[in-house]
């Protein structure tokens, strides 16, 4: 069979021109060039799920000062708490080891962003945090409620009663408890306390009158300290939820954690983690 280009040599001469025209046509169909000042974000398929498995370590930021969720024993160096147990279980499902990195409430977000794959330990969902991180599905629904000496329960069972001159409301520095106190007790005295592990001792010793914190914490503290009583923990002042902080924009990692959490809620894993603390 005779090649048609041999019959018509002009076709051969025109091939480079045809190729150039095709290239120009395809180029014109592509996305327009960015205007001056536009920021081009790199496209990445990477997920924290892959990097955690590759390194063999799940890095978990947590304060270690918020029982029943997270506690670091200063003597033994051992971690315990509901969320500590859950983070260990999550790491096990991934075939990796958990590494707990201690932080504080005021440094929780910057430490999470720079050092960790997730953050746990009774972390409340807030829109401020949601601007910088993803959340897992909620692990607990609750709200803020007071805890005080049992003899003073009726004195401090409303925001109005606590928001009075002379009422000493104690709160840890950083986190949602301090924000709640600032927003609701402007007329009262707010004591900002560094050590959340010893903060309830201040109420027992008479150096503070009341603390407003999450209902789950007041239940646990009341069990540990018979002098203290949780004030209407079943009817908190507001509504809040707790969840785990995850990397912003990492849908795959968030989906994995949510699937694991859903299973844990339904197969008894979460209930078993809570039992030693809530009974």
GROMACS .gro file of N, CA and C in nm, residues 108 143 209 234 240 244 254:
model
   21
  108UNK      N    1  -0.248   2.486   7.369
  108UNK     CA    2  -0.300   2.366   7.303
  108UNK      C    3  -0.299   2.378   7.151
  143UNK      N    4  -2.222   2.060   7.918
  143UNK     CA    5  -2.223   2.204   7.929
  143UNK      C    6  -2.154   2.247   8.057
  209UNK      N    7  -1.448   3.037   9.600
  209UNK     CA    8  -1.585   2.998   9.636
  209UNK      C    9  -1.645   2.895   9.541
  234UNK      N   10  -2.698   1.790   8.550
  234UNK     CA   11  -2.790   1.745   8.445
  234UNK      C   12  -2.859   1.861   8.375
  240UNK      N   13  -2.255   2.224   7.525
  240UNK     CA   14  -2.125   2.211   7.460
  240UNK      C   15  -2.100   2.065   7.427
  244UNK      N   16  -1.222   1.537   6.936
  244UNK     CA   17  -1.078   1.533   6.917
  244UNK      C   18  -1.039   1.631   6.807
  254UNK      N   19  -0.978   1.250   5.901
  254UNK     CA   20  -1.099   1.275   5.977
  254UNK      C   21  -1.199   1.161   5.959
   0.00000   0.00000   0.00000
